[in-house]
């Protein structure tokens, strides 16, 4: 299979996102793309059953292109068998946001078993663990999603958020907590998007085999109202001769 055949140019109106954006990260991504004049790494997408394309990885790159008025976006279409959906843990400083959540009527602290799973689990620097879950055992999934947004928004506004893989053993500094989110299935994620909802910013983690990197797609192609398909095909032909597959582990310094 020619890996470049997975690269498609999609009208930006046919694109949808599954998660909120982080304002500072979006500003930084937008500035970097504008300065380089190129999109180095195409977002990863899959087509949903309603025909639209769901961005799995690259929400901030997509948001930057939308902000810059681009008419179309290059995406790498992923196959279901090449996608593994996980979740990021967030390491943040404890503070007033945590106390405020505990005091709210629909969220409570509980280390015991509960009829509904926790919305998030929080681990403190002393090793103690507790959960935040709705008091209402009959809360609908969209109500749980709204509370989850509230939780993530509260600590994101409070300070820096560090993402770590859920199976990592990152040590907590004094005054920090680790927030562990639930892992959704691809089917559940698609249902959220089809219902017009989004996930909180920075919680989904996709591991995808065969990712295309460093393609350096000219930005002016994406902003031009007229798309030259012959020029695009010529570009792909030139890129095909420089694609390399590395089977060994690679360490990339992203500066």
XYZ file of C-alpha atoms in Angstrom:
255
model
C 0.000 0.000 0.000
C 1.254 3.494 -0.919
C 1.070 5.367 2.378
C 0.536 8.657 0.540
C -2.795 7.326 -0.727
C -4.092 7.861 2.817
C -3.498 11.615 2.426
C -6.613 13.473 1.314
C -7.548 17.120 0.772
C -10.872 17.827 2.513
C -13.059 20.939 2.455
C -12.674 22.489 5.875
C -16.476 22.687 6.284
C -16.565 18.866 6.290
C -14.217 18.682 9.286
C -15.335 18.342 12.898
C -13.419 18.232 16.158
C -13.995 15.914 19.093
C -12.382 18.032 21.808
C -12.103 21.617 22.983
C -8.933 23.577 22.292
C -6.444 25.085 24.704
C -6.303 28.828 23.873
C -2.573 29.318 24.523
C -1.655 26.203 22.570
C -3.843 27.284 19.643
C -2.171 30.715 19.553
C 1.271 29.083 19.556
C 0.351 26.611 16.797
C -1.173 29.316 14.628
C 1.928 31.482 14.949
C 4.273 28.598 14.094
C 2.347 27.657 10.925
C 2.145 31.281 9.789
C 5.870 31.808 10.287
C 6.883 28.659 8.401
C 4.253 29.009 5.679
C 3.857 25.235 5.779
C 1.867 22.513 7.484
C 4.479 19.940 8.454
C 2.304 17.223 9.985
C -1.180 16.587 8.547
C -3.901 15.908 11.137
C -5.177 12.352 11.475
C -8.856 11.840 10.656
C -11.503 9.180 10.163
C -14.761 9.440 8.249
C -17.899 9.166 10.361
C -21.145 7.570 9.264
C -22.698 10.974 8.528
C -19.986 11.638 5.935
C -18.018 14.222 7.904
C -14.388 13.768 8.897
C -13.487 13.591 12.567
C -10.061 14.897 13.556
C -8.465 12.349 15.874
C -5.081 13.990 16.275
C -4.272 17.569 15.307
C -7.112 19.621 16.791
C -4.896 22.679 17.265
C -3.408 22.437 13.762
C -6.949 22.217 12.418
C -8.084 25.143 14.554
C -5.110 27.195 13.350
C -5.998 26.565 9.687
C -9.614 27.484 10.402
C -8.527 30.704 12.126
C -6.330 31.599 9.145
C -9.259 31.229 6.767
C -8.064 28.136 4.917
C -10.615 26.590 2.565
C -9.349 23.044 2.818
C -7.183 20.849 4.975
C -4.909 17.872 4.223
C -5.658 14.915 6.485
C -4.288 11.441 6.791
C -7.198 9.009 6.861
C -6.682 6.287 9.446
C -8.074 2.775 9.338
C -9.914 1.490 12.391
C -7.388 -1.319 12.864
C -4.533 1.207 13.054
C -6.101 3.309 15.836
C -5.781 2.813 19.591
C -7.706 5.256 21.758
C -6.329 5.983 25.216
C -6.466 8.951 27.598
C -3.977 11.438 28.970
C -3.483 11.982 32.670
C -3.103 15.628 33.691
C -0.613 16.754 36.329
C -1.653 20.088 37.821
C -1.194 22.104 40.985
C -3.791 21.633 43.673
C -5.512 24.836 44.687
C -8.818 26.637 45.193
C -10.282 24.926 42.105
C -10.173 21.578 43.881
C -11.828 22.857 47.042
C -14.536 24.543 44.973
C -15.337 21.312 43.134
C -15.667 19.405 46.384
C -18.135 21.976 47.709
C -20.447 21.894 44.692
C -23.689 20.005 45.082
C -23.375 17.697 42.084
C -19.770 16.598 42.602
C -18.511 14.790 45.661
C -15.415 13.120 47.033
C -15.697 9.388 47.544
C -13.113 6.622 47.853
C -15.759 3.900 48.104
C -17.492 1.987 45.345
C -20.191 3.908 43.542
C -23.127 2.990 41.305
C -21.656 5.127 38.532
C -17.953 5.217 37.623
C -15.964 8.273 38.603
C -15.810 11.149 36.152
C -12.158 11.583 37.136
C -9.879 10.054 39.749
C -7.433 12.334 41.551
C -4.169 11.201 43.128
C -2.440 13.591 45.538
C 1.305 13.917 46.143
C 0.983 11.887 49.360
C -0.473 8.934 47.427
C -4.070 9.375 48.589
C -6.659 8.812 45.880
C -10.279 9.855 45.563
C -12.824 10.400 42.837
C -15.145 13.106 41.611
C -18.521 11.708 40.569
C -22.083 13.068 40.262
C -24.265 12.785 43.331
C -27.117 11.794 41.060
C -26.676 8.097 40.304
C -29.040 8.467 37.341
C -27.083 11.265 35.642
C -27.225 10.971 31.847
C -23.998 10.648 29.850
C -24.256 14.233 28.593
C -24.629 15.496 32.185
C -21.487 13.596 33.159
C -19.737 15.100 30.131
C -20.727 18.632 31.190
C -19.336 18.028 34.699
C -16.135 16.638 33.168
C -15.767 19.839 31.120
C -16.244 21.862 34.295
C -13.550 19.914 36.116
C -10.958 20.239 33.329
C -11.799 23.919 32.734
C -11.409 24.699 36.444
C -7.823 23.458 36.752
C -6.811 24.566 33.234
C -7.623 28.151 34.211
C -5.699 27.742 37.458
C -2.281 26.933 35.963
C -0.158 24.831 33.638
C -1.326 21.348 32.672
C 1.223 18.597 31.986
C 0.008 15.602 29.994
C 1.402 12.163 30.811
C 0.482 8.703 29.569
C -1.778 6.824 31.962
C 0.696 3.954 32.305
C 3.613 6.271 33.096
C 5.113 6.610 36.570
C 5.705 10.376 36.566
C 6.460 11.567 40.102
C 4.359 14.322 41.623
C 6.000 17.358 43.190
C 4.679 18.700 46.471
C 1.325 20.412 45.953
C 0.563 18.630 42.680
C -2.220 16.193 41.865
C -2.666 13.754 39.004
C -6.059 13.705 37.310
C -6.987 10.435 35.591
C -9.817 10.504 33.052
C -11.910 7.639 31.668
C -11.027 5.972 28.376
C -13.751 6.089 25.723
C -14.169 3.664 22.841
C -14.153 4.923 19.243
C -17.891 4.177 19.021
C -18.588 6.229 22.166
C -16.450 9.084 20.883
C -18.331 9.152 17.585
C -21.661 9.240 19.434
C -20.468 12.264 21.433
C -19.583 14.130 18.235
C -22.757 13.142 16.380
C -24.724 14.506 19.338
C -23.029 17.884 18.837
C -20.876 17.572 21.953
C -17.105 17.661 22.502
C -14.661 16.152 24.939
C -12.669 18.386 27.320
C -9.376 19.713 25.993
C -6.365 17.423 26.057
C -7.920 14.235 27.439
C -7.940 11.897 24.437
C -4.760 10.185 23.333
C -4.531 8.374 20.007
C -1.817 5.902 19.104
C -1.819 5.442 15.340
C 0.356 3.183 13.193
C 1.830 4.599 9.988
C 1.741 8.314 10.774
C 2.965 10.676 8.041
C 5.285 13.406 9.308
C 7.280 16.339 7.952
C 5.416 16.693 4.652
C 5.748 20.502 4.596
C 2.553 21.219 2.685
C 2.523 24.850 1.435
C 0.014 26.966 3.305
C -1.020 28.994 0.240
C -2.519 25.851 -1.337
C -4.897 25.530 1.574
C -5.993 29.170 1.537
C -6.394 29.548 -2.256
C -10.109 29.374 -3.257
C -9.052 27.522 -6.428
C -7.445 24.138 -5.839
C -5.062 22.837 -8.509
C -5.399 19.040 -8.362
C -2.600 18.534 -10.898
C -0.190 20.530 -8.739
C -1.244 18.441 -5.733
C -0.616 15.176 -7.588
C 2.789 16.466 -8.690
C 3.585 17.326 -5.072
C 2.637 13.808 -3.915
C 4.764 12.278 -6.646
C 7.811 14.233 -5.497
C 7.178 13.349 -1.864
C 6.822 9.620 -2.649
C 10.528 9.348 -3.428
C 11.525 10.720 -0.009
C 9.206 8.729 2.282
C 11.093 6.541 4.750
C 9.680 3.947 7.150
C 11.645 3.524 10.378
C 10.898 0.256 12.161
C 13.250 0.957 15.053
C 12.546 3.345 17.919
C 13.119 7.000 17.053
C 13.740 9.911 19.421
C 12.687 13.209 17.829
C 13.726 16.530 19.364
C 10.780 18.836 18.606
C 12.227 22.355 18.830
